[in-house]
Coordinates of C-alpha atoms in Angstrom, one line a residue:
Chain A
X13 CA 0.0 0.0 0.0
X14 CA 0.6 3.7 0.2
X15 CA 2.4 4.0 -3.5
X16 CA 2.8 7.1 -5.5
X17 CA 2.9 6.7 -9.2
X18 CA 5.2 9.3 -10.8
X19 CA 5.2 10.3 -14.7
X20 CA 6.9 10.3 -16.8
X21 CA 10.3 8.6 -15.8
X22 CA 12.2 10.2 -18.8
X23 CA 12.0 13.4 -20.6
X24 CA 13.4 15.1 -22.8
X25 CA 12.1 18.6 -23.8
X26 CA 13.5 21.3 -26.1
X27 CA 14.9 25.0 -24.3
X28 CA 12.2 27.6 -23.4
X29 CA 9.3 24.8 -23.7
X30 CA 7.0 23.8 -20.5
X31 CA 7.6 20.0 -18.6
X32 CA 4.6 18.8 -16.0
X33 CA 5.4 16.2 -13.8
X34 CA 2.8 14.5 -12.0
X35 CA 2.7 12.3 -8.9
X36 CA -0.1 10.7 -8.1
X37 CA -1.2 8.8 -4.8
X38 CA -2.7 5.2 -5.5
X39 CA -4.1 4.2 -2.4
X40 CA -4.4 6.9 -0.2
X41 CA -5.0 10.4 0.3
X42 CA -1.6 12.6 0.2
X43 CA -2.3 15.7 1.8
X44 CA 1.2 16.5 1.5
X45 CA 3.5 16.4 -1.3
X46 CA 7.2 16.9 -1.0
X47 CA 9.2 17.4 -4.5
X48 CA 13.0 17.3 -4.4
X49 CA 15.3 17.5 -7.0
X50 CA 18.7 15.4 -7.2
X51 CA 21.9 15.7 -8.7
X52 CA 23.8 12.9 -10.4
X53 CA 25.6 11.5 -7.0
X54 CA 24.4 13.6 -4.8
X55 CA 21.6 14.3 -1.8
X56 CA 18.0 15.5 -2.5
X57 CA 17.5 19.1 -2.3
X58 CA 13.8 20.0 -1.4
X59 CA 12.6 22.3 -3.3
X60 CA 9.4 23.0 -2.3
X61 CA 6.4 21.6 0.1
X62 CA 2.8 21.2 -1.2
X63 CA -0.2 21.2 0.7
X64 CA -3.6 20.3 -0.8
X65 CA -6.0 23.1 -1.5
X66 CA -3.0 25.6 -0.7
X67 CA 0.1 27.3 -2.5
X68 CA 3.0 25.6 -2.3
X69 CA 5.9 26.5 0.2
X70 CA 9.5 26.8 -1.7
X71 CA 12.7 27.0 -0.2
X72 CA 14.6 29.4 -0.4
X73 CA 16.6 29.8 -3.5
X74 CA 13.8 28.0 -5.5
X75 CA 12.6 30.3 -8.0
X76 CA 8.6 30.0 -7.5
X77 CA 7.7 30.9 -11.3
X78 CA 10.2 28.5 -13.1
X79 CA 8.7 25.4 -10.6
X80 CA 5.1 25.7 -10.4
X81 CA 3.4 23.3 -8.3
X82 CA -0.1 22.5 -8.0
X83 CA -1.6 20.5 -5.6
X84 CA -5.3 20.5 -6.6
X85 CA -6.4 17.2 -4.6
X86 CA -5.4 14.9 -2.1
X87 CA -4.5 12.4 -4.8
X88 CA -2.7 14.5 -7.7
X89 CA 0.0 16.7 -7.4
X90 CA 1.8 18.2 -10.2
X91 CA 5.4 19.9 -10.8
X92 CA 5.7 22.2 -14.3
X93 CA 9.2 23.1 -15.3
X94 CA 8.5 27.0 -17.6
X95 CA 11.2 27.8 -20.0
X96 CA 12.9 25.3 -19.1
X97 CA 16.8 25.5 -19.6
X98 CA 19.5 22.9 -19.8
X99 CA 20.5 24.0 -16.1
X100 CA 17.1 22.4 -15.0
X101 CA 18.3 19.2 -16.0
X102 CA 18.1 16.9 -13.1
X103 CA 16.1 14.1 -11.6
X104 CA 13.1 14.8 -9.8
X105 CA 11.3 13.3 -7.1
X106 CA 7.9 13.6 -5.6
X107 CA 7.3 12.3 -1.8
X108 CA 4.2 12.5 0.0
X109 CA 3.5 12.3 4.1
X110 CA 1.7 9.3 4.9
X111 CA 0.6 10.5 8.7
X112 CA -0.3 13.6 10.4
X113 CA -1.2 14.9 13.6
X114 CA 0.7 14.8 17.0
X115 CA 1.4 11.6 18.3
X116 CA 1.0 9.2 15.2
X117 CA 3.6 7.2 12.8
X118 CA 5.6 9.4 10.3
X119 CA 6.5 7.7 7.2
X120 CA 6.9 8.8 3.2
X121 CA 6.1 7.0 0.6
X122 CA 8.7 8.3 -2.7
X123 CA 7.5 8.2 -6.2
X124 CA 10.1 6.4 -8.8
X125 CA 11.1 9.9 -10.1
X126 CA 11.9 11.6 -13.8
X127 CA 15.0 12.2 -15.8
X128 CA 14.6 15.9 -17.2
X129 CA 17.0 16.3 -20.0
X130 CA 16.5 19.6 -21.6
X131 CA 18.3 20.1 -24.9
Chain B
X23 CA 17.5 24.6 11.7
X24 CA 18.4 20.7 11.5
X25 CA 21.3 19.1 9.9
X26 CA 22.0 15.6 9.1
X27 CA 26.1 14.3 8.2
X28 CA 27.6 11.8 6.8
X29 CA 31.1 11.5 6.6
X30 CA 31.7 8.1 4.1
X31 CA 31.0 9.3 0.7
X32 CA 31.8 5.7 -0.8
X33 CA 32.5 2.6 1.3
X34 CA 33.0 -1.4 -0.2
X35 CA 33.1 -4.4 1.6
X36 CA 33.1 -8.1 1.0
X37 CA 30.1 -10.3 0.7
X38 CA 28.8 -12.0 3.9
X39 CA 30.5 -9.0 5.7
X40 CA 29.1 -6.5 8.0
X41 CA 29.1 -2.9 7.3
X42 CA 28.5 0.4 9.5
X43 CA 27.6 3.7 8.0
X44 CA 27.8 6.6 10.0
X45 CA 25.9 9.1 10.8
X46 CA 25.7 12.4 13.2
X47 CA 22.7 14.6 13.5
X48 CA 21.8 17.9 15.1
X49 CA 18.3 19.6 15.8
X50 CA 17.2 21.6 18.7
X51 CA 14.2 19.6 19.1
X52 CA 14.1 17.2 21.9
X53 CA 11.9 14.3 20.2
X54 CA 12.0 13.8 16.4
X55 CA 12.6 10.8 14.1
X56 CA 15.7 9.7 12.0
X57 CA 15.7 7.4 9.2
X58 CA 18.1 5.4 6.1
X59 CA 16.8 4.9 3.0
X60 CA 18.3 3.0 0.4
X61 CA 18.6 4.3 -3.2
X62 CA 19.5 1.8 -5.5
X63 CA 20.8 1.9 -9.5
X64 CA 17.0 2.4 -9.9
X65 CA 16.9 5.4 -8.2
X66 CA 13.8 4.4 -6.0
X67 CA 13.9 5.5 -2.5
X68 CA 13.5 2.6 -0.2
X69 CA 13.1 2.9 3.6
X70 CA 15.4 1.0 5.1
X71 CA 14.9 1.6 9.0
X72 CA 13.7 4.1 11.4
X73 CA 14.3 5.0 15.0
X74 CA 11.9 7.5 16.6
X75 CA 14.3 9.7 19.7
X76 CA 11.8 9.0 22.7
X77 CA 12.6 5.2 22.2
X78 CA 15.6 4.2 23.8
X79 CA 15.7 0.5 22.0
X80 CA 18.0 0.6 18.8
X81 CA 15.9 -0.3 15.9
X82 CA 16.3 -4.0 13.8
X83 CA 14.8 -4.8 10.3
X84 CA 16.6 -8.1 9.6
X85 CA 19.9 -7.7 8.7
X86 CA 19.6 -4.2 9.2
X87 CA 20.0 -2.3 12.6
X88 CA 21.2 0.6 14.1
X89 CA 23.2 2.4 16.7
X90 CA 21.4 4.6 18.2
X91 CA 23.3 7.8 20.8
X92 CA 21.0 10.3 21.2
X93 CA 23.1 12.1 23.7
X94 CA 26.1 12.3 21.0
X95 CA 23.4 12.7 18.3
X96 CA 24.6 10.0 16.7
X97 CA 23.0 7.1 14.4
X98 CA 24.6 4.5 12.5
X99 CA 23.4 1.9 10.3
X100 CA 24.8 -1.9 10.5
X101 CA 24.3 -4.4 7.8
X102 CA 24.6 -7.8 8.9
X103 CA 25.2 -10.6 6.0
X104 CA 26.1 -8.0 3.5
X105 CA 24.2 -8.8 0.2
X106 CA 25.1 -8.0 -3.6
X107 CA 21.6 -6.4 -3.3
X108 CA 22.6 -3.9 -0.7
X109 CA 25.0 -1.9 -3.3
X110 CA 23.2 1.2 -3.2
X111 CA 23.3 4.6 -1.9
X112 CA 22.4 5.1 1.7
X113 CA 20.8 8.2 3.0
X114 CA 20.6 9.2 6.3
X115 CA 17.6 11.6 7.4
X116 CA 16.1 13.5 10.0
X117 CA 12.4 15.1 10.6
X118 CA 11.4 17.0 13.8
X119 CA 8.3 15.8 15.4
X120 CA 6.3 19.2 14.6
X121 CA 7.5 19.5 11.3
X122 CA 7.0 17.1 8.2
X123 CA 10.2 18.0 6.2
X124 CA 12.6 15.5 6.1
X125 CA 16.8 16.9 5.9
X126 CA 19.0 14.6 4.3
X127 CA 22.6 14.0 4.7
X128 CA 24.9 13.7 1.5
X129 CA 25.1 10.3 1.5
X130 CA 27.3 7.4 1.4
X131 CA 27.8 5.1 -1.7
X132 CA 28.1 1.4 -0.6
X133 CA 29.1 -1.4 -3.2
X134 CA 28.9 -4.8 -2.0
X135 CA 31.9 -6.8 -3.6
X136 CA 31.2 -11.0 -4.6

């Protein structure tokens, strides 16, 4: 149980076009969505926290109009590289909280991720 | 603010071996949860283990357990029986109780030799 389905795995977009990533939850509700980027052999980065029904929170450094996030319900959420340039290459990942609340289990679940290659 | 170290980029050992990755940790909270995950060729993040602070009992999965010192903030990762499946990156990670984001350390990058 609790798997996110993440797609596309690859892609491979042209400079200055648009990229959407989406992350679904299968089996249960994801109120929150985490999406990190990675570099080849390195840590994730987290770039920016969604919560459903709300504007996303980015970190800082993140530029909020280049990675738009929408996180219209608790079982979609949706990354879109704009203009994207071949500096945004990278590997993305989507993660949602399973559990909320004080006192209860804290777990993710981590969708499979996507190659962006921009060219 | 929380931060998570590692200080083994790469590490190799023999099948059948045992391995310890290390691990050291700071946060200001006083109960919080710390985590490995695994990241294989595939990329796939894999939860490995986790440990929540307020429980003094080191956690086990199997072949997989930890060291646990909260006092020198410090949590390592043993791998019993070291499998050809277990070459992967390992990620260390911290969340504070209050607050859902997890901080990752840098890594370490363990190949498991035959």
């Amino acid at each position: 149980g609790a798997v996110v389905s993440q797609h596309p795995s690859r892609v491979i977009c042209k400079s200055g076009t648009s990229v959407k990533i989406e992350c679904r939850s299968l089996d249960f509700q994801a109120t929150t969505m985490f999406w990190y980027r990675q570099f080849p052999k390195q840590s994730l980065m987290l770039m920016a926290t969604s919560n459903e029904g709300s504007k996303a929170t980015y970190e800082q450094g993140v530029e909020k109009d280049k990675f738009l996030i929408n996180h219209a319900s608790l079982t979609l959420s949706t990354l879109t590289v704009t203009s994207a340039h071949p500096e945004d290459s990278s590997f993305y990942i989507c993660s949602a909280s399973l559990f909320a609340g004080q006192g209860k289990d804290y777990g993710y679940t981590f969708g499979s991720g996507t190659r962006l290659t921009v060219v | 603010a929380q931060t998570v170290t590692q200080s083994q980029p790469e590490m190799s050992v023999q099948e059948a071996e045992t391995v310890t990755l290390s691990c050291t940790y700071d946060t200001s909270e006083s109960n919080y949860y710390l985590f490995w995950y695994k990241q294989p060729p595939s990329r796939q993040m894999i939860l490995v283990i986790r440990q929540e602070a307020y429980k003094q009992q080191n956690a086990t999965e199997n072949r997989f357990s930890v060291n646990f010192q909260k006092a020198a903030k410090s949590f390592s990762l043993k791998i019993s029986d070291s499998q050809l499946g277990d070459t992967a990156m390992y990620f260390c990670a911290l969340r504070g109780f209050g607050n859902e984001k997890l901080t990752f350390g840098t890594g370490t990058r363990l190949t498991i030799i035959p």
